[in-house]
Amino acid sequence: MSVFESFSIDNIFPYALALAFLLGFAARSTGLPPMVGFLIAGFLLNALGVQGSETIDKVGDFGVTLLLFTIGLKLKVRDLLRAEVWAGASVHAGISVVVFGLVFYGLAIVGLSLFAGLDLPAAVLLGFAGSFSSTVFAVKILEEKGESGSLHGRTAIGILIMQDIFAVLFLTFSTGKIPAPWAPVLLGLYFARPILGYLLNRVGHGELVPLFGLFAAVGLGAELFDLANLKPDLGALLLGMLMAAHPRASEVANALFGLKELLLIGFFLSIGLAGTPTLEHVMIAILLMLLIPFKTVLFFWLLTRFRLRARSSLLAALSLSNYSEFGLIVAAISVANGWLSPDWLLIMALAVSISFVLAAPLNAASHRIYSRWSPNLAKFETRERHPEDQPVDVAGMQTVIFGMGRIGTGAYDFARKYHGNEVVGIDSDMAVVEAHLSAGRNVLHGDATDADFWRRVVTQPEDAPRYALLTMSEHSANRHAVEQMRSIGFRGFIAALAKHADEAADLETAGADLAIDIYAEAGAGFAAEISRRLESAPGS
C-alpha cells in the first residue's frame, strides 16, 4: 500500500506543486516543453496512490477556458471559412472515424485483449474519440514557437475549432442535454460588442485588464453557454472571437498569459491522475500510438490538396499529431452510457498522455524535419499555390525586417529613411500585413523560419539582402530563424531583439551578429534622449 493512498492531491498540494516544477524544469532543460514534465508528475503522483480532486479538475478547466478565450482573441471568423479548415477538418474526421473504427473492429474479431468486447458501433465510437487532436497541446506548442499567427498555425487552430464543434454536437446528442429553449438568445452577444469595447477602453492598463478578461471568458462566455446547456469552453472561444477586432485584444491576451499557463498545470496533472492503469492498459495505449502517423499523413495530404505548400502542411499536421482531451470526454460519456467498458477511459487517458510526450520533441524539431525532407515532401504540392502561401521574393532589398509589430514598424520606418524602397517587412500574420499595406509600407506575408525562403536567398547572392532584423515577439522564433539562416548559408548581417540578457547571449551563440536586450536599450535610449534635450536647452 502506498503511503499516499489515503491522500488527495489537495492534502499534499505544496509537494505536488514542487514535483510539477522540478519535472517541468527537467523537461525544459532537455529541450522538451514543460507540459511533458507536468504530465509525468501526474503519473508519478498516481503511481504513489495520490487521488485527484474536484479542485484540481476545476483549476484545469479554468485554464482550458482561458486558453480558448485567448485563442478567440487572435482569430477571425474568416479563418474558419477557409476551405482547408472546414472541409479539411470534416474530411479528416470522416476518414479517421471509418479507418480507426474498422481497425478496432478487426482487432475485436481476432479477439485481441480488451478489443474483444467491442461491437461495430462501439468500435466506431472509439474511432471517433481517436479522431480528435488536442487543442491545448497544439496551441501551447504554436505559442511557444511564436507561430500561432502564421498560416500553418491559423490552419491548425481552425481545424481544432471545427473539431470542437463536432464535439459539441456529440455532447448534445449523446448526453440528452438539449440546448435550452432560450439558447438562440446567445446570438445577441454579438450586439454586446460595443459595450464590451467601451468597458475595455476604460479599464486602464493595470489589474483590471486581466480581471476584465476573466469576466468576459468565465463570467460571460463560459457561464452563459453552460446555463444554456452548451459547451462552456465554446462560449469562451466565441466571445474571444467577438472581441478579436478590438485594438486592445492582444493586450488582454498578454495580461492573461501567465495566469492561463499556471492554471493549465492543473489540466496536465489531472490527466495523469485519471486512474490507476494496469500493464494491459499501458500496452493497448502504446498500440494506439501506431495510428497517429496515419492522422499525420492524412492531414498533410489533405492540406496539400487545398494548395498549401508542403512546409505549411507538414507543420500544421505535426501540431495535430496527438490524441485529444476531447477524446477523453467522448470516452467518459460513452462509459457513463454503457457503450464502452470503464477500461477504455483509462486507456484513452494514457493514450492522450503518451501522445503528448511523443509529439512534443517531434514538434520541437519540426523545422529541422522539413529541412531534411523538403525535396521529397515538395512532390506532394499542387501546381497552383494557396494565395497566402506564395513564395516570398526579396531580391534587390538591402534590409529585411521580420516581425512587423511596434518595434519592427519603428525599425522599418527608420531604415526607410536611409535605404528608401530597398527595405521590406515580413510578417506571418496576414492581418498585420494587410494593415501595413494600407499604411503604405512594403510588407510581405512570410516566415523567418522558412527554409525554402532562405534557400532562394542564398542561391542569388548578388540580390540577397545585406541586413536581416529579427523583431519577433517570441525568443524561440528569433533563435530558430538565426539558426535556419546560418545553417543554409546566409552571410549577411543579422540583428535580433531579446527581452532578457540571457536570451541576447543565446541569440549571439546561435549566430546573430548583434543581439539587443530591448529593455536595457530602452533605458539607455531614454537617458540619452533626456541628456540630449538638457544639453540643447537654453542656458544649459
XYZ file of C-alpha atoms in Angstrom:
540
model
C 0.000 0.000 0.000
C 1.294 3.471 -0.882
C 1.899 5.940 1.961
C -0.167 8.451 -0.044
C -3.075 6.148 -0.782
C -5.447 7.929 1.581
C -4.474 11.401 0.339
C -5.994 13.509 -2.376
C -3.802 15.962 -4.218
C -5.409 18.754 -2.161
C -3.772 17.359 1.012
C -0.271 17.369 -0.440
C -0.642 20.258 -2.869
C 2.667 22.011 -1.954
C 4.568 18.778 -2.608
C 2.674 18.139 -5.851
C 3.496 21.687 -6.939
C 7.173 21.130 -6.118
C 7.210 17.890 -8.121
C 5.486 19.570 -11.079
C 8.053 22.379 -11.014
C 11.064 20.057 -10.794
C 9.869 17.802 -13.605
C 8.754 20.772 -15.722
C 12.209 22.300 -15.226
C 13.858 18.986 -16.125
C 11.762 18.732 -19.304
C 12.663 22.281 -20.341
C 16.353 21.608 -19.635
C 16.296 18.702 -22.078
C 14.614 20.742 -24.820
C 11.050 19.477 -24.200
C 8.040 21.655 -23.365
C 7.423 21.854 -19.579
C 3.981 20.275 -20.129
C 5.717 16.920 -20.581
C 7.113 17.225 -17.057
C 3.676 18.121 -15.693
C 2.157 15.021 -17.316
C 4.872 12.798 -15.856
C 4.313 14.420 -12.448
C 0.649 13.431 -12.640
C 1.552 9.828 -13.455
C 4.100 9.648 -10.645
C 1.605 11.003 -8.130
C -0.942 8.487 -9.381
C 1.587 5.663 -9.030
C 2.177 6.743 -5.418
C -1.538 6.435 -4.767
C -2.421 10.133 -4.737
C -6.005 10.745 -5.749
C -7.295 13.518 -7.967
C -9.822 16.068 -6.731
C -12.563 18.369 -7.928
C -10.326 21.308 -7.055
C -7.504 20.333 -9.411
C -10.051 19.485 -12.125
C -11.642 22.917 -11.677
C -8.259 24.616 -11.887
C -7.559 22.747 -15.134
C -10.999 23.638 -16.511
C -10.371 27.322 -15.834
C -7.028 27.020 -17.631
C -8.642 25.480 -20.706
C -11.388 28.137 -20.679
C -8.798 30.946 -20.637
C -6.783 29.174 -23.311
C -9.742 29.032 -25.682
C -10.703 32.627 -24.882
C -7.196 33.848 -25.779
C -7.310 31.763 -28.967
C -10.546 33.532 -29.865
C -8.906 36.928 -29.292
C -6.453 36.104 -32.086
C -8.918 34.516 -34.517
C -11.012 35.974 -37.277
C -14.252 34.354 -38.452
C -12.849 34.277 -41.975
C -10.159 31.850 -40.745
C -12.888 29.251 -40.171
C -14.470 29.845 -43.562
C -11.346 28.820 -45.487
C -11.832 25.508 -47.315
C -8.700 23.928 -45.874
C -10.160 24.479 -42.397
C -13.820 23.452 -42.540
C -13.511 20.936 -45.385
C -10.117 19.658 -44.230
C -11.382 19.053 -40.704
C -14.602 17.410 -41.914
C -12.963 15.078 -44.443
C -10.190 14.143 -42.000
C -12.711 13.360 -39.256
C -14.840 11.233 -41.594
C -11.924 9.202 -42.946
C -10.311 8.803 -39.500
C -13.510 7.552 -37.872
C -14.057 4.963 -40.624
C -10.443 3.744 -40.690
C -9.999 3.695 -36.906
C -13.387 2.040 -36.431
C -12.541 -0.716 -38.923
C -9.136 -1.289 -37.327
C -10.661 -1.576 -33.849
C -13.443 -3.849 -35.102
C -10.870 -6.016 -36.856
C -8.937 -6.357 -33.591
C -12.222 -7.243 -31.872
C -12.865 -10.024 -34.408
C -9.455 -11.570 -33.775
C -10.145 -11.306 -30.028
C -7.181 -9.131 -29.051
C -7.284 -8.228 -25.351
C -9.893 -5.601 -24.405
C -10.819 -5.091 -28.061
C -12.628 -8.449 -27.922
C -15.670 -6.915 -26.260
C -16.255 -4.265 -28.942
C -19.114 -4.465 -31.413
C -19.105 -2.344 -34.587
C -20.907 0.720 -33.095
C -18.537 0.711 -30.099
C -15.531 0.415 -32.408
C -16.735 3.378 -34.469
C -17.348 5.373 -31.283
C -13.800 4.648 -30.145
C -12.596 5.692 -33.585
C -14.489 8.970 -33.175
C -12.716 9.561 -29.837
C -9.356 8.936 -31.514
C -10.033 11.282 -34.419
C -9.639 14.424 -32.270
C -6.386 16.326 -31.839
C -5.573 18.283 -28.703
C -6.401 21.986 -28.708
C -4.410 22.566 -25.507
C -1.287 20.834 -26.788
C -1.305 22.338 -30.280
C -1.939 25.904 -29.139
C 0.745 25.724 -26.451
C 3.259 24.344 -28.948
C 2.399 27.020 -31.513
C 2.567 29.797 -28.908
C 5.922 28.603 -27.589
C 7.326 28.718 -31.126
C 5.667 32.069 -31.879
C 3.692 30.525 -34.770
C 0.051 30.893 -33.702
C -0.451 33.745 -36.188
C 1.262 32.005 -39.108
C -0.675 30.326 -41.914
C 0.015 26.823 -40.631
C -0.768 27.937 -37.063
C -4.085 29.531 -38.015
C -4.953 26.496 -40.138
C -4.248 24.061 -37.300
C -6.210 26.160 -34.796
C -9.118 26.488 -37.239
C -9.226 22.702 -37.686
C -9.201 22.263 -33.912
C -12.142 24.653 -33.554
C -14.068 22.643 -36.146
C -13.306 19.539 -34.092
C -14.631 21.384 -31.031
C -17.869 21.945 -32.912
C -18.059 18.217 -33.738
C -17.549 17.506 -30.016
C -20.368 19.894 -29.076
C -22.722 18.115 -31.477
C -21.756 14.758 -29.970
C -22.286 16.045 -26.433
C -25.680 17.421 -27.400
C -26.960 14.185 -28.916
C -25.239 11.684 -26.598
C -25.935 13.211 -23.191
C -29.521 14.162 -23.877
C -28.635 17.731 -22.919
C -30.730 19.596 -25.422
C -29.802 23.286 -25.644
C -32.103 25.448 -23.540
C -35.084 26.949 -25.378
C -33.578 30.400 -24.860
C -30.160 29.389 -26.291
C -30.756 31.375 -29.545
C -30.742 34.492 -27.371
C -26.965 33.989 -27.072
C -26.693 35.267 -30.630
C -27.387 38.622 -29.042
C -23.853 38.584 -27.600
C -22.797 39.916 -30.974
C -24.596 43.145 -30.165
C -22.820 43.331 -26.805
C -19.516 44.040 -28.563
C -19.824 47.840 -28.303
C -20.492 47.572 -24.557
C -17.518 45.243 -24.006
C -15.360 47.506 -26.151
C -16.490 50.556 -24.134
C -15.508 48.814 -20.885
C -12.167 47.634 -22.231
C -11.273 51.117 -23.402
C -11.743 52.413 -19.852
C -10.115 49.772 -17.633
C -6.660 51.330 -17.863
C -3.572 49.129 -18.084
C -3.386 47.620 -14.598
C -5.033 44.759 -12.768
C -8.433 45.481 -14.326
C -7.200 44.232 -17.710
C -6.754 40.561 -16.694
C -9.851 40.838 -14.492
C -11.835 42.028 -17.500
C -10.516 39.015 -19.428
C -11.617 36.647 -16.648
C -15.025 38.303 -16.509
C -15.500 38.008 -20.275
C -14.175 34.432 -20.580
C -15.607 32.827 -17.452
C -18.395 35.123 -16.269
C -19.944 35.769 -19.666
C -18.855 33.303 -22.360
C -18.429 30.062 -20.399
C -21.178 30.645 -17.824
C -23.874 31.722 -20.268
C -23.178 28.777 -22.572
C -23.186 26.406 -19.593
C -26.570 27.748 -18.458
C -27.853 27.144 -21.996
C -26.654 23.502 -21.861
C -23.899 24.246 -24.379
C -20.184 23.603 -24.045
C -18.740 26.334 -21.751
C -15.335 26.365 -23.445
C -17.012 27.029 -26.788
C -18.680 30.077 -25.244
C -15.305 31.438 -24.098
C -13.851 30.848 -27.560
C -16.711 32.588 -29.373
C -16.677 35.554 -27.003
C -12.953 35.925 -27.635
C -13.613 35.887 -31.389
C -16.237 38.619 -30.960
C -13.585 40.818 -29.342
C -10.733 39.914 -31.695
C -11.121 43.091 -33.754
C -10.695 45.365 -30.726
C -7.360 47.249 -30.727
C -6.609 46.049 -27.183
C -7.442 42.372 -27.741
C -3.759 41.404 -27.758
C -3.217 43.321 -24.511
C -5.935 41.263 -22.812
C -4.402 38.036 -24.163
C -0.954 39.052 -22.886
C -2.362 40.015 -19.476
C -3.948 36.552 -19.112
C -0.909 34.657 -20.371
C 0.790 33.926 -17.046
C -2.441 33.019 -15.246
C -3.519 30.770 -18.132
C -0.171 28.937 -18.136
C -0.336 28.427 -14.372
C -3.898 27.083 -14.397
C -3.141 24.703 -17.267
C -0.719 22.856 -14.981
C -3.857 21.584 -13.247
C -5.139 20.221 -16.565
C -1.954 18.235 -17.251
C -1.755 16.934 -13.687
C -5.398 15.824 -13.809
C -4.765 13.704 -16.920
C -2.053 11.751 -15.106
C -4.297 11.389 -12.039
C -7.217 9.957 -14.059
C -6.858 6.459 -12.636
C -4.534 3.547 -11.944
C -3.724 1.759 -15.200
C -2.722 -1.887 -15.493
C 0.013 -3.244 -17.754
C -2.695 -4.264 -20.227
C -3.986 -0.680 -20.348
C -0.466 0.632 -20.973
C 0.189 -1.859 -23.785
C -3.070 -1.003 -25.577
C -2.358 2.731 -25.209
C 1.065 2.177 -26.789
C -0.614 0.176 -29.565
C -2.871 3.177 -30.259
C 0.254 5.268 -30.939
C 0.659 3.311 -34.192
C -2.427 5.082 -35.576
C -1.080 8.615 -35.053
C 1.181 8.516 -38.153
C -1.971 7.851 -40.185
C -3.561 11.024 -38.754
C -0.415 13.000 -39.550
C -0.072 11.739 -43.123
C -3.776 12.291 -43.794
C -3.626 15.884 -42.516
C -0.526 16.539 -44.632
C -2.077 15.060 -47.781
C -5.398 16.886 -47.345
C -3.758 20.263 -46.722
C -1.558 19.927 -49.792
C -4.752 19.157 -51.779
C -6.004 22.552 -50.613
C -2.918 24.113 -52.235
C -0.858 24.735 -49.103
C 2.891 24.301 -49.532
C 4.489 21.159 -48.163
C 6.071 23.199 -45.361
C 2.807 24.714 -44.128
C 1.044 21.366 -44.465
C 3.720 19.480 -42.525
C 3.976 21.999 -39.680
C 0.189 22.078 -39.273
C -0.029 18.265 -39.445
C 2.696 17.770 -36.834
C 0.959 20.110 -34.379
C -2.166 17.936 -34.771
C -0.299 14.632 -34.327
C -1.721 13.583 -30.986
C -4.843 12.417 -29.208
C -7.134 14.887 -27.503
C -8.700 15.789 -24.197
C -11.984 15.774 -26.145
C -11.367 12.094 -26.840
C -11.405 11.646 -23.069
C -14.753 13.423 -22.866
C -16.191 11.188 -25.592
C -14.853 8.122 -23.780
C -16.238 9.297 -20.415
C -19.743 9.850 -21.852
C -19.598 6.505 -23.645
C -18.630 4.749 -20.392
C -21.391 6.555 -18.476
C -23.962 5.445 -21.073
C -22.670 1.867 -21.049
C -21.422 1.998 -24.655
C -17.797 1.292 -23.660
C -16.253 -0.510 -20.706
C -14.580 1.646 -17.988
C -11.183 0.309 -19.104
C -11.316 2.484 -22.219
C -11.427 5.705 -20.215
C -8.102 4.826 -18.605
C -6.662 3.674 -21.926
C -7.646 6.940 -23.609
C -6.142 8.962 -20.726
C -2.894 7.045 -21.170
C -3.013 7.395 -24.957
C -3.502 11.175 -24.705
C -0.601 11.486 -22.270
C 1.793 9.293 -24.249
C 0.890 11.094 -27.475
C 1.801 14.420 -25.826
C 5.149 13.064 -24.685
C 5.931 11.746 -28.176
C 4.611 14.766 -30.085
C 6.491 17.373 -28.015
C 10.020 16.579 -29.285
C 8.615 15.957 -32.763
C 7.192 19.473 -32.884
C 10.329 20.960 -31.358
C 12.236 19.522 -34.322
C 9.525 20.260 -36.926
C 11.565 22.818 -38.891
C 14.614 20.549 -38.961
C 12.419 17.671 -40.139
C 11.128 19.782 -43.002
C 14.617 20.998 -43.934
C 15.804 17.394 -44.083
C 12.905 16.008 -46.141
C 11.731 19.063 -48.108
C 12.730 17.738 -51.567
C 10.600 14.620 -51.027
C 7.709 16.460 -49.395
C 7.574 19.069 -52.171
C 6.486 16.350 -54.608
C 3.041 16.396 -52.960
C 2.441 20.090 -53.668
C -0.143 21.118 -56.228
C 0.790 23.205 -59.237
C -1.301 26.148 -58.012
C -0.448 27.670 -54.627
C -2.682 28.991 -51.858
C -2.987 32.825 -52.042
C -1.432 33.166 -48.563
C 1.329 30.626 -49.237
C 3.069 32.151 -52.221
C 6.905 32.251 -52.430
C 8.356 35.457 -50.987
C 10.796 37.387 -53.206
C 13.142 39.925 -51.576
C 15.610 40.200 -54.443
C 17.190 43.644 -54.578
C 16.286 44.540 -50.992
C 19.015 45.899 -48.712
C 17.198 45.326 -45.422
C 14.628 42.713 -44.428
C 12.715 43.113 -41.150
C 10.924 40.063 -39.717
C 8.103 40.721 -37.282
C 6.183 43.914 -38.012
C 4.869 44.713 -34.563
C 5.572 48.067 -32.904
C 9.341 47.574 -32.762
C 9.531 46.143 -36.269
C 7.445 49.015 -37.592
C 9.724 51.552 -35.929
C 12.771 49.822 -37.372
C 11.164 49.769 -40.825
C 10.334 53.491 -40.774
C 13.868 54.339 -39.610
C 15.567 52.100 -42.208
C 13.345 53.539 -44.942
C 14.974 56.967 -44.413
C 18.379 55.533 -45.306
C 17.612 52.758 -47.789
C 14.477 54.137 -49.433
C 12.500 51.486 -51.259
C 15.144 48.816 -50.604
C 13.508 47.915 -47.285
C 10.880 45.213 -46.861
C 8.996 43.949 -43.828
C 7.810 40.368 -43.437
C 5.185 39.067 -41.009
C 3.468 35.700 -40.638
C 0.128 37.261 -39.652
C -1.904 38.205 -42.727
C -3.960 40.761 -40.775
C -0.751 42.575 -39.784
C 0.454 42.517 -43.398
C -2.826 43.987 -44.666
C -2.711 46.774 -42.057
C 0.811 47.783 -43.129
C -0.058 47.666 -46.813
C -2.957 50.010 -46.112
C -0.487 52.339 -44.384
C 1.751 52.368 -47.474
C 4.546 50.116 -46.210
C 6.189 47.403 -48.293
C 5.303 44.344 -46.196
C 5.002 40.739 -47.381
C 3.399 37.661 -45.874
C 6.103 35.166 -44.919
C 8.021 33.425 -42.165
C 11.602 33.960 -40.994
C 11.925 30.243 -40.204
C 11.001 29.223 -43.764
C 13.884 27.118 -45.094
C 12.630 27.409 -48.681
C 12.765 31.200 -48.473
C 16.397 31.233 -47.295
C 17.429 28.689 -49.933
C 16.143 31.056 -52.610
C 18.028 33.944 -51.000
C 21.409 32.206 -50.828
C 21.146 30.923 -54.405
C 21.018 34.554 -55.584
C 23.866 36.136 -53.550
C 24.125 39.195 -55.806
C 20.495 40.118 -54.997
C 20.470 38.905 -51.386
C 19.709 41.361 -48.532
C 22.682 42.695 -46.606
C 20.838 43.116 -43.318
C 18.265 40.930 -41.571
C 16.498 42.334 -38.497
C 14.575 39.886 -36.288
C 11.982 41.634 -34.122
C 9.536 38.787 -33.499
C 7.945 38.613 -30.053
C 8.940 35.015 -29.262
C 12.566 34.276 -28.437
C 12.273 30.744 -29.799
C 11.141 32.098 -33.181
C 14.056 34.561 -33.352
C 16.556 31.905 -32.337
C 15.322 29.341 -34.812
C 15.355 31.937 -37.576
C 19.019 32.725 -36.808
C 19.896 29.015 -36.851
C 17.990 28.499 -40.086
C 19.686 31.441 -41.810
C 23.195 30.440 -40.808
C 22.749 26.722 -41.498
C 21.566 27.413 -45.049
C 24.402 29.842 -45.714
C 23.112 33.413 -45.300
C 26.192 35.625 -44.880
C 24.533 38.974 -44.279
C 24.416 40.905 -41.015
C 21.825 39.540 -38.561
C 20.487 41.678 -35.716
C 17.923 40.266 -33.296
C 15.924 41.508 -30.327
C 15.625 39.821 -26.945
C 13.652 40.569 -23.798
C 16.352 39.364 -21.397
C 20.154 39.413 -21.236
C 20.454 35.611 -21.298
C 18.266 35.478 -24.424
C 20.506 38.047 -26.124
C 23.559 35.903 -25.358
C 21.722 32.841 -26.667
C 20.954 34.592 -29.971
C 24.584 35.569 -30.471
C 25.648 31.996 -29.710
C 23.197 30.820 -32.380
C 24.860 33.082 -34.959
C 23.412 36.609 -34.666
C 25.967 39.366 -35.255
C 24.161 41.606 -32.794
C 21.517 40.786 -30.188
C 19.971 43.596 -28.168
C 18.131 43.435 -24.846
C 15.270 45.797 -25.691
C 14.551 46.786 -22.096
C 18.173 47.628 -21.316
C 18.479 49.550 -24.575
C 15.181 51.344 -23.955
C 16.510 52.573 -20.617
C 19.776 53.704 -22.166
C 17.950 55.410 -25.031
C 15.602 57.135 -22.600
C 18.507 58.514 -20.568
C 20.392 59.558 -23.717
C 17.369 61.460 -25.033
C 16.986 63.293 -21.706
C 20.684 64.202 -21.764
C 20.430 65.469 -25.342
C 17.395 67.600 -24.528
C 19.032 69.089 -21.427
C 22.236 69.927 -23.302
C 20.301 71.694 -26.045
C 18.081 73.619 -23.618
C 18.684 77.404 -23.383
C 21.104 78.359 -20.630
C 22.467 74.854 -20.174
